[in-house]
Coordinates of C-alpha atoms and ligand atoms in Angstrom, one line a residue:
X1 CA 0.0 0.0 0.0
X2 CA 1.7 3.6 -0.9
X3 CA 1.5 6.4 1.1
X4 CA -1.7 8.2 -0.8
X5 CA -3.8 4.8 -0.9
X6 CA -3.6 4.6 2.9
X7 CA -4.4 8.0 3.4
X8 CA -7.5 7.6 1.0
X9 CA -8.7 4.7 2.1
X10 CA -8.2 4.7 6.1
X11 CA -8.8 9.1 6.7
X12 CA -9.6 10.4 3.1
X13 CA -13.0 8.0 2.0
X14 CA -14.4 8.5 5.3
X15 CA -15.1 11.8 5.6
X16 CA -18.6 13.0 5.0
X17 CA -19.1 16.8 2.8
X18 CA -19.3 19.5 5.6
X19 CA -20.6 23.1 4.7
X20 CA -18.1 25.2 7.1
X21 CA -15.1 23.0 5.3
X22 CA -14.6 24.9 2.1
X23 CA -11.6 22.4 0.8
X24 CA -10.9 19.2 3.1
X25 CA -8.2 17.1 2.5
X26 CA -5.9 16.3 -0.6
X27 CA -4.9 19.7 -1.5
X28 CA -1.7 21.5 0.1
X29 CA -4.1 23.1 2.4
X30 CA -7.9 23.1 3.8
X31 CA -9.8 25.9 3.5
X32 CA -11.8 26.7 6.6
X33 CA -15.1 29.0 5.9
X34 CA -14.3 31.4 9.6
X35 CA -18.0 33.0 10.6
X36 CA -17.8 36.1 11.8
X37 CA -17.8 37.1 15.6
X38 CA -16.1 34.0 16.0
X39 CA -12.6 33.0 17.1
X40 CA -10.6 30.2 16.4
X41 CA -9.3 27.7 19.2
X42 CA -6.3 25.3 18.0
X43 CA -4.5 23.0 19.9
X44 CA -2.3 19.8 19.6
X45 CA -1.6 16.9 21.4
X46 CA 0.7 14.0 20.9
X47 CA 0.7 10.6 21.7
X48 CA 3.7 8.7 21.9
X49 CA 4.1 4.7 21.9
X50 CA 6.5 3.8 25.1
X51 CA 5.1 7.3 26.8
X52 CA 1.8 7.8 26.7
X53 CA 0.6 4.1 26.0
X54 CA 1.9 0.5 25.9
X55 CA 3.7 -0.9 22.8
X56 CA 0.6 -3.3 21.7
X57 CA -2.0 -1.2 22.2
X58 CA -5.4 -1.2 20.9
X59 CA -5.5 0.9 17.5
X60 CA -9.2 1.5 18.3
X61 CA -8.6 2.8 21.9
X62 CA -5.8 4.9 21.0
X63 CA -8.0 6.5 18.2
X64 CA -10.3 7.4 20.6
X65 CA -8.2 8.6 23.1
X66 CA -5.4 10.5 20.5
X67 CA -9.0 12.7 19.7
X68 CA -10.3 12.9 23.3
X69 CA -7.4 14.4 24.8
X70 CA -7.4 17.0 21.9
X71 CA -11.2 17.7 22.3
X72 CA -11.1 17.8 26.1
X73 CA -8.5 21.2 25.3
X74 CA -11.5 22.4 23.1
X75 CA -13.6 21.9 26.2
X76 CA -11.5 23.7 28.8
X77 CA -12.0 26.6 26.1
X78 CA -15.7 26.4 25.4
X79 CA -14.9 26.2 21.7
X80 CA -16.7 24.1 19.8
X81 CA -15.2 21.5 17.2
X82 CA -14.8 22.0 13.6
X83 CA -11.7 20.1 12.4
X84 CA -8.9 18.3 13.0
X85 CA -5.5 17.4 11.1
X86 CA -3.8 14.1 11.8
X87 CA -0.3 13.6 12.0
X88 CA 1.2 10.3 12.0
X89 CA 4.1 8.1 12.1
X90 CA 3.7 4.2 11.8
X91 CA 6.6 2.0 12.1
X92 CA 4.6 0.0 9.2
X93 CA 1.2 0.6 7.2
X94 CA -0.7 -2.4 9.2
X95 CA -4.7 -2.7 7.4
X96 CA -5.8 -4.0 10.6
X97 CA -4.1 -1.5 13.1
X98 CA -5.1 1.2 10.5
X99 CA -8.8 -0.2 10.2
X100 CA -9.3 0.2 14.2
X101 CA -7.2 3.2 14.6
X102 CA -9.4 5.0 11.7
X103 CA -12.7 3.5 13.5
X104 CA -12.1 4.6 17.3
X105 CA -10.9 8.0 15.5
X106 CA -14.2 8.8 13.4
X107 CA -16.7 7.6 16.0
X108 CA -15.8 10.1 18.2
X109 CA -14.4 12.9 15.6
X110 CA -18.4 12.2 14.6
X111 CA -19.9 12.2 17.7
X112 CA -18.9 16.2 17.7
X113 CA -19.2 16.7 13.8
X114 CA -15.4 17.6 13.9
X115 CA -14.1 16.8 10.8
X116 CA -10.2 15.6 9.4
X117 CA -9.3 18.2 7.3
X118 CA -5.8 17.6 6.6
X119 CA -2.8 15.9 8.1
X120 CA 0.9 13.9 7.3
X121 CA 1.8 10.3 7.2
X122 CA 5.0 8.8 7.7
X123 CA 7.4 5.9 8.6
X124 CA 8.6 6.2 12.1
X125 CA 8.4 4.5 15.6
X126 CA 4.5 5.3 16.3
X127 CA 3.5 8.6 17.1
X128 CA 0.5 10.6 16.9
X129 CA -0.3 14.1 16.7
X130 CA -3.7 15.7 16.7
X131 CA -4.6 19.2 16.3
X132 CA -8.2 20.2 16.8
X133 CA -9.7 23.5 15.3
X134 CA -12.8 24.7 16.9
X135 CA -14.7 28.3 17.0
X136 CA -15.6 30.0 20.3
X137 CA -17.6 33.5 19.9
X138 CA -15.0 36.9 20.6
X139 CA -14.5 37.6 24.3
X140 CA -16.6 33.9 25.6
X141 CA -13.2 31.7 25.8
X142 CA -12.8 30.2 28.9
X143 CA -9.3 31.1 29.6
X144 CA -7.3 30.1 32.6
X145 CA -6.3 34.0 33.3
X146 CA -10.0 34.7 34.1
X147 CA -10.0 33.3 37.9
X148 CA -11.4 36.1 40.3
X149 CA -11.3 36.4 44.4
X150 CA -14.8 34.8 45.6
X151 CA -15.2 32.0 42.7
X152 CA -16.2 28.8 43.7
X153 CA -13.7 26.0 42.1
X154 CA -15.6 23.7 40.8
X155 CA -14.6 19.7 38.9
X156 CA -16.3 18.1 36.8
X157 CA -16.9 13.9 36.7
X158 CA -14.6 12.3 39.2
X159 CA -10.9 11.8 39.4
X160 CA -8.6 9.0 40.1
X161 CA -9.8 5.7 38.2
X162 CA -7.4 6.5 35.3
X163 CA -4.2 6.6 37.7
X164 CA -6.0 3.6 39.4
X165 CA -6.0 1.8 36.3
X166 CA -2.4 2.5 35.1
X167 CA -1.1 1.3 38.3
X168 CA -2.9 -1.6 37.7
X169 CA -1.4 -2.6 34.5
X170 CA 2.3 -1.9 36.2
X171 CA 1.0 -4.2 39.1
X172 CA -1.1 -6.8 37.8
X173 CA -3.4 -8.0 40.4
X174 CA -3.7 -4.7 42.1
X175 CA -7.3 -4.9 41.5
X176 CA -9.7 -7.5 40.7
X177 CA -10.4 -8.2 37.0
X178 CA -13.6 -6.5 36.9
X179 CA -12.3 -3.6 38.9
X180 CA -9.4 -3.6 36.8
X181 CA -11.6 -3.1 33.6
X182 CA -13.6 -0.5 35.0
X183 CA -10.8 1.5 35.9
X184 CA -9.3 1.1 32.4
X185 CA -12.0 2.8 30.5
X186 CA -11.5 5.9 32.6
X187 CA -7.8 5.6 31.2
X188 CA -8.2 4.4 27.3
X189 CA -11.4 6.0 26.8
X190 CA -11.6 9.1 28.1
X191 CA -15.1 11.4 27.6
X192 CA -14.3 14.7 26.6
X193 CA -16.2 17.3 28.4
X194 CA -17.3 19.3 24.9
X195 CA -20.8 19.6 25.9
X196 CA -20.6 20.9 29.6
X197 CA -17.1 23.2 27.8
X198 CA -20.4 24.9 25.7
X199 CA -22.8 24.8 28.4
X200 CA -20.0 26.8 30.7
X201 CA -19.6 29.5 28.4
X202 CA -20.7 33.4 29.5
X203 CA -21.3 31.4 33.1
X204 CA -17.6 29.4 34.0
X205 CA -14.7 32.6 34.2
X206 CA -11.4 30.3 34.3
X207 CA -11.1 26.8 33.1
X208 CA -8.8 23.9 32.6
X209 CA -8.6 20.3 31.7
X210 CA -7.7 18.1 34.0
X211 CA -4.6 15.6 32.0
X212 CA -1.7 16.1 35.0
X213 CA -3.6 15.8 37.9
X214 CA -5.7 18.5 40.0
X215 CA -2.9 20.1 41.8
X216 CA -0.8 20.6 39.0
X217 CA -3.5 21.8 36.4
X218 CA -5.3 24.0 39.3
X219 CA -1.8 25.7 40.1
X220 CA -1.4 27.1 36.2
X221 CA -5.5 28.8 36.9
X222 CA -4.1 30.4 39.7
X223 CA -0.6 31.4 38.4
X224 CA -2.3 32.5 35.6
X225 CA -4.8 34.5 37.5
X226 CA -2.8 35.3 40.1
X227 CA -4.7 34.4 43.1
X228 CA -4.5 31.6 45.3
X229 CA -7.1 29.0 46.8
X230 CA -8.6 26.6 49.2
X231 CA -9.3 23.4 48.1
X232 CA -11.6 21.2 50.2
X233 CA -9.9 17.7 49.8
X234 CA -12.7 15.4 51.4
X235 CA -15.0 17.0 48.9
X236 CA -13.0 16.0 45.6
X237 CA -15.2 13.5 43.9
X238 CA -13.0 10.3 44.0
X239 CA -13.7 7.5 41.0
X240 CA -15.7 4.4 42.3
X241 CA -13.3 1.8 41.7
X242 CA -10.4 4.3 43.5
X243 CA -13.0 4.9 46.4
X244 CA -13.2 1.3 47.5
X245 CA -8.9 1.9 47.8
X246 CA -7.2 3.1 51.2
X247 CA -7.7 6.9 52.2
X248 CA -4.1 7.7 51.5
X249 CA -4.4 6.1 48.1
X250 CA -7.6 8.1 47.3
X251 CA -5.8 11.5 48.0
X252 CA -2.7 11.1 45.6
X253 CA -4.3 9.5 42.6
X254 CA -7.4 12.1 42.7
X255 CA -5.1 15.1 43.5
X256 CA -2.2 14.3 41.6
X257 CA -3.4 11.1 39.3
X258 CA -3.8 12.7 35.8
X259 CA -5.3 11.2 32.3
X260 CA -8.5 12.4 34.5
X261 CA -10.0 14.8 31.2
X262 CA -12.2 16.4 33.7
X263 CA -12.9 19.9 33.5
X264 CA -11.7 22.2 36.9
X265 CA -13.1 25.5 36.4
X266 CA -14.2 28.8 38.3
X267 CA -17.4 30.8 38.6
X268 CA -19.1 33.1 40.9
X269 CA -20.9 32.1 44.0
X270 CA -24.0 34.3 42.3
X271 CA -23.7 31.9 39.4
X272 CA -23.6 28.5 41.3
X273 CA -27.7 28.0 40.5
X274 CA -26.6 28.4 36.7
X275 CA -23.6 26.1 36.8
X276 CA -25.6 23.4 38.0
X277 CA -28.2 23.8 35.8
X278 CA -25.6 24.0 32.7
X279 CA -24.0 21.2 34.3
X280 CA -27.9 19.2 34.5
X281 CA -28.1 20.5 30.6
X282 CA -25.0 18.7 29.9
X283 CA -25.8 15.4 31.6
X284 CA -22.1 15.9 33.4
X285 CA -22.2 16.2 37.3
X286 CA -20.2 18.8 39.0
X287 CA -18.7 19.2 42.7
X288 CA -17.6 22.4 44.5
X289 CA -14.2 21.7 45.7
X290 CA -13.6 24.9 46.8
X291 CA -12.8 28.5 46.7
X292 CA -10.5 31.2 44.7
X293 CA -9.0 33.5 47.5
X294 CA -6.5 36.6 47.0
X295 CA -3.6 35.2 49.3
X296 CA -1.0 33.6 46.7
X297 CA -0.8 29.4 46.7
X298 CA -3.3 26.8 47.2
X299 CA -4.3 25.5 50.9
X300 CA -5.5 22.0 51.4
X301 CA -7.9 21.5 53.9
X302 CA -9.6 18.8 55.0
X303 CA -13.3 18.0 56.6
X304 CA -11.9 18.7 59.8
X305 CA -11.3 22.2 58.4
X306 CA -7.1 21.0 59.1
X307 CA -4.8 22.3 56.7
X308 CA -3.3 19.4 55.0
X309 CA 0.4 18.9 53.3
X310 CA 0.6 16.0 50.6
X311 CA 4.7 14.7 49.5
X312 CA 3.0 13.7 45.9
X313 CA 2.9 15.9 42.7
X314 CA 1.1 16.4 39.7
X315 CA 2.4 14.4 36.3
X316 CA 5.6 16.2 34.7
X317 CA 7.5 14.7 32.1
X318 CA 10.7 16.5 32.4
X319 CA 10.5 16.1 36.2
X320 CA 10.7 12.5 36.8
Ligands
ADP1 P1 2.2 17.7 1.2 O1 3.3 16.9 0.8 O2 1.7 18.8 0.3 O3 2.3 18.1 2.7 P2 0.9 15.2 1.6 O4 1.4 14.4 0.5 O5 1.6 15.1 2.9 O6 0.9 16.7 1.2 O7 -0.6 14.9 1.9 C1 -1.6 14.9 0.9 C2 -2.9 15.3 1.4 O8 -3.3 14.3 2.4 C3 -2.9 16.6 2.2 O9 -4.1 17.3 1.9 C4 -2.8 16.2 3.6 O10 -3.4 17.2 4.5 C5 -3.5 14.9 3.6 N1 -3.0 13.9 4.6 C6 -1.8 13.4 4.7 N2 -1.8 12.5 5.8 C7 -3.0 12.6 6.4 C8 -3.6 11.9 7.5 N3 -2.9 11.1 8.3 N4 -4.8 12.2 7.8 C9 -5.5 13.1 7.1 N5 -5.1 13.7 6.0 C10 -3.8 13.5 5.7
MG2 MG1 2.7 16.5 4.1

């Protein structure tokens, strides 16, 4: 197979005629129709084999996740998805690990009518790199700068199953088999948060996705902001499989797990009647974990309203 059959049949044939695409792929650019009043969001992500998932993996689940991780950025914006380009490097043009790559790809690319519009192939150790073009009207973005004194900090979903999972794959019998499963689709098949992302918009002020782990990704709102805040660390919404784990366990993988895709994000206590009721709109529970203060940092406190200290970080992949 040459380089332009497998991008015709596997990314190329699949793709459905979409009015706001003016030219898709196969020409040296695509032509995006930009409405006005609108801005464009654009972000990339990468996946790397040996880094981000297991030599072996399932095409289909990495697919899926190479796009979710990419839309969950859209998300933490409130933009809304129009296109993505696919850059790829395959060690060998496999029809099978094509055929479920393209498949776990275009059911979700589908799910939120975001469309491959462009992208590059080549032979290399396997690597993939999405960018994701969506369209967020002038001024709505929800940016991480726009955290204010009073805000409630709020997450989305719950965190800690993902970490769970991984864990489990480095230890095998960690967790039952069941368990084990359970966790693993909070780590290969993450739900991007697109809907509640739109639902937030003119209500949300600052907002992030969740991919390092709470205290990490909650430290860039505030350095961004430059504020500080409380976080209230019994009220975290913990996964179910990590919640039937040991206390101490539950703290570091829902604080500092990562591969979570929730969104964290800010509003203010006079909108907390809207948030739930965007969040109720989006079918995607939300939990108050907290507040945005003016001293500088983040406090941890518990239910016992004790400060609390935790030795564990966020994810960092140069500080390992
Ligand atoms: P160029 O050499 O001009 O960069 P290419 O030969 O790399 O063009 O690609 C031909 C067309 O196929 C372009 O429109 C490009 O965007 C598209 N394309 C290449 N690889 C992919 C891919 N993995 N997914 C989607 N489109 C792709
Ligand atoms: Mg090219």
């Amino acid at each position: 197979m040459s380089e332009f059959e497998l991008i015709e049949q596997y990314f190329f044939a699949q793709q459905p005629a979409v009015p706001h695409i003016a030219l898709g792929i196969g020409d040296d650019c695509a032509l995006l129709a930009a409405r006005s009043g609108m801005q464009l969001a654009i972000s990339s992500d990468m996946l790397v084999e040996g880094r981000h998932f297991f030599a072996g993996a399932d095409p289909e689940l990495l697919g899926h996740k190479a796009l979710a991780v990419n839309l969950s950025d859209l998300a933490a914006m409130g933009a809304e998805p129009r296109g993505l380009t696919l850059a790829l490097a395959l060690p060998h043009a496999e029809a099978a690990w094509l055929q479920g790559f393209s498949r776990g790809l275009f059911a979700l690319a589908n799910q939120f009518d975001c469309t491959l519009i462009g992208g590059d192939t080549t032979r290399g150790p396997l690597n993939i790199c999405i960018t994701v073009i969506g369209e967020v009207p002038v001024g709505q973005a929800l940016r991480r700068d726009a955290a204010r004194v009073g805000d409630d900090l709020w997450v989305s979903g719950s965190l800690g199953d993902a970490r769970l999972a991984l864990a489990g794959c480095l230890q095998p019998g960690l967790l039952p088999d069941d368990a084990q499963q359970r966790a693993a689709q909070r780590l290969h098949k993450p739900t991007p948060r697109v809907v509640l992302g739109l639902a937030l918009r003119s209500i949300a002020h600052a907002a992030i996705d969740l991919s390092d782990g709470l205290l990490g990704d909650l430290a860039h709102i505030l350095q961004r902001s430059q504020v500080g805040a409380c976080l209230w660390c019994d009220a975290v919404p913990v996964g179910a499989i990590l919640a039937t784990q040991a206390q101490a366990l539950q703290y570091h993988y829902a604080l500092a797990g990562g591969d979570d895709y929730e969104l964290c994000f800010t509003a203010s206590a006079a909108s907390r009647q809207a948030v739930l009721d965007a969040a109720a709109a989006a079918a995607t529970p939300v939990t108050r974990i907290g507040c945005i203060e003016a001293a500088p940092g983040l406090r941890i406190v518990d239910q016992h309203h004790t400060e609390r200290h935790f030795a564990f970080k966020s994810f960092d992949h140069f500080d390992v």
